[in-house]
Coordinates of C-alpha atoms and ligand atoms in Angstrom, one line a residue:
M313 CA 47.1 -116.4 207.4
S314 CA 50.6 -117.1 206.3
R315 CA 51.6 -116.9 202.8
L316 CA 51.8 -120.3 200.7
I317 CA 54.7 -121.5 198.7
V318 CA 53.9 -124.3 196.4
A319 CA 56.7 -126.2 194.7
S320 CA 56.0 -128.6 191.8
N321 CA 58.0 -129.6 188.7
R322 CA 55.1 -128.6 186.6
T323 CA 53.0 -125.8 187.5
A324 CA 49.7 -124.5 186.0
T325 CA 50.4 -122.1 183.1
P326 CA 49.9 -118.7 184.3
G327 CA 46.8 -117.0 182.6
E328 CA 45.6 -120.3 181.0
E329 CA 42.7 -122.4 182.1
R330 CA 43.6 -124.9 184.7
A331 CA 43.6 -128.5 183.1
G332 CA 42.7 -130.8 186.2
G333 CA 41.5 -130.9 189.5
L334 CA 44.9 -130.7 191.2
A335 CA 45.9 -127.6 189.3
V336 CA 42.6 -126.0 190.3
A337 CA 43.0 -126.9 194.1
L338 CA 46.5 -125.6 194.5
G339 CA 45.6 -122.5 192.3
E340 CA 42.7 -121.9 194.9
A341 CA 45.0 -122.5 197.8
L342 CA 47.3 -119.8 196.7
A343 CA 44.6 -117.5 195.7
E344 CA 43.1 -117.7 199.1
R345 CA 46.3 -117.0 201.0
G346 CA 48.5 -115.2 198.5
G347 CA 51.8 -116.8 197.7
V348 CA 54.4 -118.1 195.3
W349 CA 54.1 -121.1 192.8
F350 CA 57.6 -122.4 192.0
G351 CA 58.5 -125.0 189.3
W352 CA 60.1 -125.6 186.2
S353 CA 59.3 -123.3 183.3
G354 CA 58.9 -126.1 180.8
E355 CA 61.8 -124.3 178.7
I356 CA 65.1 -125.8 177.9
V357 CA 67.5 -123.2 177.1
P358 CA 71.6 -122.9 176.9
R359 CA 73.3 -122.5 180.3
E360 CA 74.0 -118.8 179.5
T361 CA 70.4 -117.9 179.2
R362 CA 69.0 -120.0 182.1
G363 CA 67.0 -118.1 184.2
I364 CA 63.9 -117.7 186.2
R365 CA 60.5 -116.3 184.8
L366 CA 58.5 -114.3 186.9
F367 CA 54.6 -113.7 186.6
V368 CA 51.8 -112.4 188.6
E369 CA 48.4 -113.8 188.5
G370 CA 45.9 -111.9 191.2
N371 CA 47.9 -112.5 194.5
T372 CA 50.0 -115.5 193.0
D373 CA 53.4 -115.0 191.9
F374 CA 54.6 -117.6 189.4
A375 CA 58.3 -118.2 189.5
L376 CA 59.4 -120.6 186.8
A377 CA 62.9 -121.8 186.4
D378 CA 64.5 -122.9 183.3
L379 CA 66.6 -126.2 182.8
T380 CA 69.4 -126.6 180.5
A381 CA 69.4 -129.6 177.9
A382 CA 71.8 -131.6 180.3
E383 CA 69.7 -131.0 183.4
H384 CA 66.5 -131.9 181.4
Q385 CA 68.4 -135.2 180.6
G386 CA 69.8 -135.9 183.9
Y387 CA 67.3 -134.6 186.5
Y388 CA 64.2 -135.2 184.6
L389 CA 64.5 -137.9 181.8
D390 CA 67.2 -140.0 183.4
Y391 CA 66.7 -139.8 187.1
A392 CA 63.0 -138.9 187.8
N393 CA 61.6 -140.8 185.1
R394 CA 64.0 -143.7 184.5
A395 CA 65.1 -144.3 188.2
L396 CA 62.6 -142.9 190.7
W397 CA 59.4 -143.5 188.8
P398 CA 60.0 -147.2 188.1
V399 CA 61.1 -148.0 191.6
F400 CA 58.0 -146.2 193.2
H401 CA 55.9 -148.3 191.0
Y402 CA 57.7 -151.5 191.9
R403 CA 59.5 -152.0 188.7
V404 CA 63.0 -152.2 189.8
D405 CA 63.5 -154.4 186.5
L406 CA 62.9 -151.2 184.4
A407 CA 65.1 -148.7 186.5
V408 CA 68.2 -147.3 185.1
F409 CA 70.6 -146.3 187.9
D410 CA 73.2 -143.8 186.8
D411 CA 75.5 -141.9 189.1
E412 CA 75.7 -138.9 186.8
A413 CA 72.0 -138.7 186.6
F414 CA 71.7 -138.6 190.4
E415 CA 74.1 -135.9 190.5
S416 CA 72.1 -133.8 188.1
Y417 CA 69.0 -134.6 190.2
A418 CA 70.7 -133.3 193.3
A419 CA 72.2 -130.3 191.6
V420 CA 68.9 -129.2 190.1
N421 CA 67.1 -129.5 193.6
R422 CA 70.1 -127.6 194.9
R423 CA 69.8 -124.8 192.3
F424 CA 66.0 -124.8 192.6
G425 CA 66.3 -124.4 196.6
R426 CA 68.7 -121.5 196.2
L427 CA 66.3 -119.9 193.8
L428 CA 63.2 -120.4 195.8
Y429 CA 64.8 -119.4 199.3
Q430 CA 65.1 -116.0 197.8
L431 CA 61.7 -115.6 197.2
M432 CA 60.4 -116.8 200.6
R433 CA 59.6 -114.9 203.7
P434 CA 60.1 -116.0 207.2
E435 CA 56.4 -116.5 208.2
D436 CA 55.4 -118.4 204.7
I437 CA 54.4 -122.2 204.8
V438 CA 55.9 -124.3 202.2
W439 CA 54.4 -127.3 200.3
V440 CA 56.5 -129.2 198.1
H441 CA 55.2 -131.9 195.6
D442 CA 56.3 -135.2 194.3
F443 CA 59.4 -137.2 193.6
H444 CA 61.2 -134.7 191.4
F445 CA 61.7 -132.6 194.7
L446 CA 62.7 -135.2 197.2
L447 CA 65.9 -133.0 198.1
L448 CA 64.4 -129.7 197.7
G449 CA 63.4 -129.3 201.6
D450 CA 66.9 -130.3 202.7
E451 CA 68.3 -127.7 200.2
L452 CA 65.9 -124.8 201.6
R453 CA 67.4 -125.9 205.2
D454 CA 70.9 -125.5 204.1
N455 CA 70.1 -122.2 202.8
G456 CA 68.9 -121.3 206.2
W457 CA 65.1 -122.0 206.1
R458 CA 63.9 -122.8 209.7
G459 CA 60.3 -122.9 209.1
A460 CA 57.7 -125.7 208.4
I461 CA 57.9 -127.7 205.1
G462 CA 55.3 -130.2 203.9
F463 CA 55.8 -132.6 201.2
F464 CA 53.1 -134.6 199.4
L465 CA 54.1 -137.7 197.3
H466 CA 51.5 -138.5 194.4
V467 CA 52.9 -141.9 193.8
P468 CA 53.0 -144.8 195.7
F469 CA 55.9 -145.1 198.5
P470 CA 57.1 -148.8 198.0
A471 CA 58.1 -151.5 200.4
P472 CA 61.3 -150.8 202.2
E473 CA 63.5 -153.4 200.4
V474 CA 62.2 -152.0 196.9
F475 CA 63.1 -148.4 197.9
A476 CA 66.3 -149.6 199.1
A477 CA 67.3 -150.8 195.8
L478 CA 68.0 -147.1 194.8
P479 CA 71.5 -146.8 195.0
H480 CA 71.4 -143.2 196.5
H481 CA 68.5 -144.0 199.0
H482 CA 70.5 -142.8 202.1
R483 CA 70.7 -139.5 200.5
L484 CA 67.2 -139.3 199.5
A485 CA 66.0 -140.5 203.0
R486 CA 68.1 -137.8 204.7
G487 CA 66.4 -135.4 202.2
M488 CA 62.9 -136.4 203.0
A489 CA 63.9 -135.9 206.9
A490 CA 64.0 -132.4 206.0
F491 CA 60.5 -132.1 205.7
D492 CA 58.1 -131.7 208.8
L493 CA 55.2 -133.3 207.4
L494 CA 55.1 -136.0 204.7
G495 CA 51.9 -136.7 203.1
F496 CA 51.1 -140.0 201.3
Q497 CA 48.1 -141.2 199.3
T498 CA 47.3 -144.3 201.5
A499 CA 47.7 -145.7 205.0
R500 CA 49.9 -148.6 203.2
D501 CA 52.2 -145.7 202.0
V502 CA 52.6 -144.3 205.4
G503 CA 53.3 -147.8 206.8
N504 CA 55.9 -148.5 204.1
F505 CA 57.7 -145.2 204.7
I506 CA 57.8 -145.6 208.5
R507 CA 59.0 -149.1 208.2
Y508 CA 61.7 -148.0 205.5
M509 CA 63.0 -145.2 208.2
V510 CA 62.9 -147.7 211.1
E511 CA 64.7 -150.7 209.3
E512 CA 67.2 -148.7 207.3
H513 CA 67.8 -145.6 209.5
G514 CA 67.1 -146.6 213.1
A515 CA 64.0 -144.3 213.3
E516 CA 62.4 -144.3 216.6
R517 CA 58.4 -144.3 216.5
L518 CA 56.7 -141.8 218.6
E519 CA 52.9 -141.2 218.6
D520 CA 50.6 -139.9 216.0
G521 CA 52.6 -141.2 212.9
R522 CA 55.7 -139.1 214.1
I523 CA 59.2 -140.6 214.0
R524 CA 62.6 -139.3 215.3
V525 CA 65.0 -139.8 212.5
F526 CA 68.4 -138.2 211.4
H527 CA 68.1 -136.2 214.8
R528 CA 64.7 -134.6 213.6
V529 CA 61.2 -135.2 214.5
I530 CA 58.8 -135.7 211.2
R531 CA 55.3 -136.8 210.8
A532 CA 54.1 -139.0 207.9
Q533 CA 50.3 -139.2 207.6
A534 CA 47.9 -140.3 204.6
F535 CA 45.8 -137.5 202.7
P536 CA 43.8 -139.4 200.0
I537 CA 43.7 -137.1 197.1
G538 CA 40.4 -136.4 195.5
I539 CA 38.4 -134.8 192.8
D540 CA 35.7 -132.2 192.5
P541 CA 32.5 -134.4 192.0
D542 CA 30.1 -131.7 191.2
E543 CA 32.4 -130.3 188.5
V544 CA 32.9 -134.0 186.9
A545 CA 29.3 -134.6 187.0
R546 CA 28.4 -131.1 185.4
M547 CA 30.9 -131.9 182.7
A548 CA 29.4 -135.3 182.0
E549 CA 26.0 -133.6 181.1
S550 CA 27.7 -130.9 179.1
E551 CA 26.9 -130.5 175.5
E552 CA 30.4 -131.5 174.4
A553 CA 30.0 -134.7 176.5
R554 CA 26.7 -135.7 175.1
A555 CA 27.9 -135.1 171.6
A556 CA 31.1 -137.4 172.3
A557 CA 28.8 -140.1 173.7
N558 CA 26.3 -139.9 170.8
R559 CA 29.2 -140.3 168.3
L560 CA 30.7 -143.2 170.2
G561 CA 27.1 -144.6 170.9
R562 CA 26.4 -144.6 167.1
M563 CA 29.8 -146.3 166.6
I564 CA 29.4 -149.2 168.8
E565 CA 25.8 -149.5 167.9
N566 CA 24.6 -149.3 171.6
R567 CA 26.5 -152.4 172.6
A568 CA 27.8 -152.4 176.1
L569 CA 30.8 -150.1 176.6
V570 CA 33.8 -151.0 178.7
I571 CA 36.1 -148.2 179.0
G572 CA 39.7 -147.5 180.0
V573 CA 41.4 -144.1 180.1
D574 CA 45.0 -143.8 181.3
R575 CA 48.2 -142.1 180.3
M576 CA 50.1 -144.7 178.4
D577 CA 52.5 -145.9 181.2
Y578 CA 53.7 -149.3 182.3
S579 CA 52.3 -148.7 185.6
K580 CA 48.7 -148.8 184.5
G581 CA 48.5 -152.6 183.8
L582 CA 47.2 -151.9 180.1
P583 CA 48.7 -155.3 178.6
Q584 CA 47.0 -157.4 181.4
R585 CA 43.9 -155.4 180.7
L586 CA 43.7 -156.2 177.0
Q587 CA 44.5 -159.7 177.8
A588 CA 41.6 -159.9 180.3
F589 CA 39.1 -158.5 177.6
G590 CA 40.5 -161.2 175.1
R591 CA 40.0 -163.8 177.8
L592 CA 36.3 -162.7 178.6
L593 CA 35.6 -163.1 174.9
D594 CA 37.4 -166.6 174.7
D595 CA 35.2 -168.0 177.6
N596 CA 31.9 -166.2 176.9
E597 CA 30.7 -166.9 173.4
N598 CA 27.3 -165.3 174.2
L599 CA 29.3 -161.8 174.9
R600 CA 31.0 -161.8 171.4
G601 CA 29.5 -159.1 169.4
R602 CA 28.0 -157.6 172.2
V603 CA 30.3 -155.6 174.0
N604 CA 33.1 -153.1 173.1
L605 CA 36.4 -152.3 174.9
V606 CA 37.5 -148.7 174.2
Q607 CA 41.1 -148.0 175.6
I608 CA 42.1 -144.3 175.7
A609 CA 46.0 -144.1 176.3
P610 CA 47.8 -141.3 174.6
P611 CA 51.7 -141.6 174.6
S612 CA 53.6 -140.1 177.3
R613 CA 57.5 -139.9 177.7
E614 CA 57.9 -141.5 174.4
S615 CA 61.8 -140.8 174.5
V616 CA 62.0 -143.6 176.9
E617 CA 62.5 -147.1 175.4
A618 CA 60.1 -148.6 178.0
Y619 CA 57.4 -146.6 176.5
M620 CA 58.0 -147.9 173.0
D621 CA 58.0 -151.3 173.9
L622 CA 54.6 -150.9 175.8
R623 CA 53.2 -149.4 172.7
E624 CA 54.2 -152.3 170.5
E625 CA 52.9 -154.8 172.9
L626 CA 49.5 -153.0 173.2
D627 CA 49.1 -153.0 169.4
R628 CA 50.1 -156.8 169.3
L629 CA 47.6 -157.7 172.0
A630 CA 44.8 -155.6 170.5
G631 CA 45.6 -157.1 167.2
R632 CA 45.3 -160.7 168.5
V633 CA 41.7 -160.1 170.0
N634 CA 40.6 -158.2 167.1
G635 CA 42.1 -160.8 164.7
D636 CA 40.5 -163.6 166.5
Y637 CA 36.9 -162.0 166.8
S638 CA 36.2 -159.1 164.6
D639 CA 33.3 -159.3 162.3
L640 CA 31.9 -157.4 159.4
D641 CA 30.1 -154.9 161.7
W642 CA 32.1 -155.4 165.1
T643 CA 35.7 -154.6 166.3
P644 CA 36.1 -155.8 170.0
I645 CA 38.9 -153.4 170.9
R646 CA 39.4 -149.8 170.1
Y647 CA 42.6 -148.4 171.2
L648 CA 42.8 -144.8 170.8
A649 CA 46.3 -143.4 171.3
R650 CA 45.3 -139.6 171.7
S651 CA 44.0 -137.4 174.5
Y652 CA 40.5 -135.9 174.8
S653 CA 39.1 -133.0 176.5
R654 CA 37.9 -133.6 180.3
E655 CA 34.3 -133.0 179.0
V656 CA 34.6 -135.9 176.2
L657 CA 36.0 -138.1 178.8
A658 CA 33.4 -137.4 181.3
G659 CA 30.6 -138.1 178.6
L660 CA 32.2 -141.4 177.7
F661 CA 32.5 -142.3 181.3
R662 CA 28.9 -142.1 181.7
L663 CA 28.1 -143.8 178.8
A664 CA 30.3 -147.0 179.5
R665 CA 28.7 -149.9 181.4
V666 CA 32.0 -150.6 183.0
G667 CA 35.1 -148.6 183.9
L668 CA 38.4 -150.4 184.0
V669 CA 40.9 -149.0 186.2
T670 CA 43.3 -151.8 186.8
P671 CA 46.8 -150.3 187.3
L672 CA 49.7 -152.8 188.8
H673 CA 50.6 -149.7 191.1
D674 CA 49.1 -146.4 191.6
G675 CA 49.3 -143.6 194.0
M676 CA 45.7 -142.8 193.9
N677 CA 44.3 -143.0 190.5
L678 CA 41.9 -140.2 189.9
V679 CA 40.4 -141.7 186.9
A680 CA 38.6 -144.1 189.3
K681 CA 36.9 -141.4 191.0
E682 CA 36.2 -139.3 187.9
Y683 CA 34.4 -142.5 186.5
V684 CA 32.2 -142.7 189.3
A685 CA 31.3 -139.1 189.7
A686 CA 30.4 -139.1 185.8
Q687 CA 27.7 -141.9 186.3
D688 CA 24.0 -141.5 185.9
P689 CA 22.6 -141.9 189.5
E690 CA 19.6 -143.9 188.2
D691 CA 21.5 -146.2 186.1
P692 CA 25.2 -146.2 187.1
G693 CA 28.0 -148.3 185.6
V694 CA 30.1 -150.7 187.5
L695 CA 33.8 -149.7 188.5
V696 CA 36.4 -152.7 188.2
L697 CA 39.4 -151.6 190.1
S698 CA 42.7 -152.8 190.9
E699 CA 43.7 -153.5 194.6
F700 CA 46.9 -151.9 194.0
A701 CA 45.6 -148.2 193.0
G702 CA 45.6 -146.2 196.1
A703 CA 41.8 -145.7 195.5
A704 CA 41.2 -149.1 196.4
E705 CA 41.8 -148.6 200.0
R706 CA 38.6 -146.7 200.5
M707 CA 36.5 -147.7 197.4
E708 CA 35.8 -151.4 198.8
T709 CA 32.3 -151.6 196.9
A710 CA 34.2 -151.5 193.5
L711 CA 34.6 -154.9 192.0
L712 CA 38.3 -155.2 193.3
V713 CA 40.8 -157.3 191.2
N714 CA 44.1 -158.4 191.1
P715 CA 45.5 -157.0 187.8
H716 CA 48.1 -159.7 187.5
D717 CA 45.0 -162.3 187.4
V718 CA 43.8 -162.2 183.9
G719 CA 41.2 -164.6 184.7
G720 CA 39.8 -163.1 187.7
M721 CA 39.7 -159.8 185.8
A722 CA 37.7 -161.3 183.0
D723 CA 35.3 -162.8 185.5
A724 CA 35.0 -159.3 187.1
I725 CA 34.1 -157.6 183.8
R726 CA 31.4 -160.3 183.2
R727 CA 30.1 -159.9 186.5
A728 CA 29.9 -155.9 185.9
L729 CA 28.2 -156.3 182.5
E730 CA 25.5 -158.9 184.2
M731 CA 25.2 -157.0 187.4
P732 CA 21.4 -155.9 188.1
R733 CA 20.5 -152.2 188.4
E734 CA 19.6 -152.5 192.0
E735 CA 23.0 -153.9 193.0
R736 CA 24.8 -151.3 190.6
V737 CA 23.0 -148.4 192.5
E738 CA 23.8 -149.5 195.8
R739 CA 27.4 -149.9 195.1
W740 CA 27.6 -146.7 193.3
K741 CA 26.1 -144.6 196.0
A742 CA 28.6 -146.2 198.6
L743 CA 31.5 -145.2 196.1
M744 CA 30.0 -141.7 195.6
D745 CA 29.9 -141.1 199.2
E746 CA 33.6 -141.9 199.6
V747 CA 34.4 -139.6 196.4
R748 CA 32.5 -136.8 198.2
D749 CA 33.8 -137.2 201.6
H750 CA 37.5 -137.2 200.1
D751 CA 37.2 -134.6 197.6
I752 CA 40.0 -132.3 196.5
A753 CA 39.0 -129.4 198.8
V754 CA 39.1 -131.7 202.0
W755 CA 42.6 -132.9 200.7
R756 CA 44.1 -129.6 200.5
Q757 CA 42.5 -128.2 203.5
S758 CA 43.5 -131.1 205.6
F759 CA 47.0 -131.1 204.6
L760 CA 47.3 -127.3 205.1
S761 CA 45.8 -127.3 208.5
T762 CA 47.8 -130.2 209.6
L763 CA 51.1 -128.5 208.3
E764 CA 49.9 -125.1 210.2
G765 CA 49.5 -127.0 213.2
L766 CA 53.1 -128.3 212.9
A767 CA 54.4 -124.9 212.2
G768 CA 52.7 -123.5 215.4
E769 CA 54.5 -126.1 217.4
R770 CA 57.8 -125.0 216.0
G771 CA 56.8 -121.5 217.0
Ligands
LIG1788 P1 48.4 -140.0 186.9 O1 49.4 -141.0 186.8 O2 48.5 -138.8 185.7 O3 48.7 -139.0 188.2 P2 45.5 -140.3 187.5 O4 45.4 -140.0 188.9 O5 44.8 -141.3 187.2 O6 47.0 -140.6 187.1 O7 45.1 -139.2 186.5 C1 45.4 -137.8 186.8 C2 44.5 -137.0 185.8 O8 44.8 -137.1 184.4 C3 43.0 -137.1 185.9 O9 42.4 -136.1 186.0 C4 42.8 -138.0 184.5 O10 41.4 -137.7 184.1 C5 43.6 -137.2 183.7 N1 44.1 -138.4 182.5 C6 44.5 -139.7 182.8 N2 44.4 -140.2 181.5 C7 44.1 -139.4 180.6 C8 43.9 -139.5 179.2 N3 44.1 -140.4 178.5 N4 43.4 -138.2 178.6 C9 43.1 -137.3 179.3 N5 43.3 -137.1 180.6 C10 43.7 -138.2 181.2 C11 49.7 -139.1 189.3 C12 49.6 -140.3 190.0 C13 48.4 -140.8 190.4 C14 47.7 -139.8 191.3 C15 47.8 -138.4 190.8 C16 47.2 -137.2 191.7 O11 50.3 -141.2 189.3 O12 48.4 -142.0 191.2 O13 46.4 -140.2 191.6 O14 49.1 -138.1 190.0 O15 47.9 -137.4 192.8

């Protein structure tokens, strides 16, 4: 079996417990084959001391490269976070396009490509992750790498005209064409990517999702990412989970719980969600005093202005609903701007009658799958899911909603709260089958075996 090289901006921290399913899955793939996990060290250092940190854990070498303050600003904050992230999530209005930031992004990809190439051996297979490294494959090729390179995009690939809004999209497209296999979360993303390559760069469609473009034949395919459902189910029944559920249960006095858990990000549709909950109470007098929304959303990337605006908007919206409806012993919306352990979250998911996962756009949204896996099979809650989350493509028995339609979302929450147990169980079983069919192990194995197949063809 060939050695695996994984490149992702953030890596698991060597020696520490892996925080999430993805880090575990990649760590396992590396442990199985041996290899190198390459990424940013998380350190910001002066140019003179900028280096690469090497650690060994079992048969995995970690190679973690530092950034200077200027690189962190240009590559990471200004280009990856303020240009690519909004565009990939259809928020061209929030994107800031700056040539200098793009040059910094390209330069970091170049430097990282050079560093990584030195660690690679001819028979390795390479798996690059996410929008931070769109140019990394091209840089590896420039250094002389001839073997197969796979790439997986964790965020959506937008409609062609949205991607084409990026002033440097030609350069990015040429970079993406240096990969042999491009993995996306959904068939919709694959369709958007191929259409973009055909419309903007005259790609020729071949069979099995292959296209010929920029004098190369590349393949685009959907590999829906998943979770480890047994692990989540175990966590939901752990002591820590039960204790958390008891604590919250006491506080809401066993009223029906509606839960949302997200990173605080404008892609997650949080304002619309709070508005929908407000509308639910406006329109249903009988629910006042009988239902609670708990929204957990720790701030991320606070340094970016758009996130501060979002925080203010959420405070205002929660304030409006709580101001209108709170009573001596009831506050309808509890907004918790901090993070909790995975066990605590699993316990709260299990307690909640309704899981609200309503992003405006999302690659997959693993919270949707975690909510399902944490339920009590005898008495499961109901998932209300945005049709624009990647997860919706295969989770049709959730209550699917348009997150821009506040009234429709309020109706769906009401329907979820009133749903008889038999229907809940039936819907949940179908969702759980899907969560199991596309778990995290299937995701990594199917990506790697497809990539190895292509590597074999290259010879
Ligand atoms: P994220 O945008 O972070 O990930 P998501 O997939 O929902 O979104 O969550 C990833 C992990 O973070 C999950 O395990 C979840 O439990 C955890 N998480 C989310 N909010 C949390 C909170 N408030 N506290 C603690 N943990 C929290 C990106 C893409 C997604 C894609 C994933 C994986 O944006 O679309 O599904 O990568 O490819």
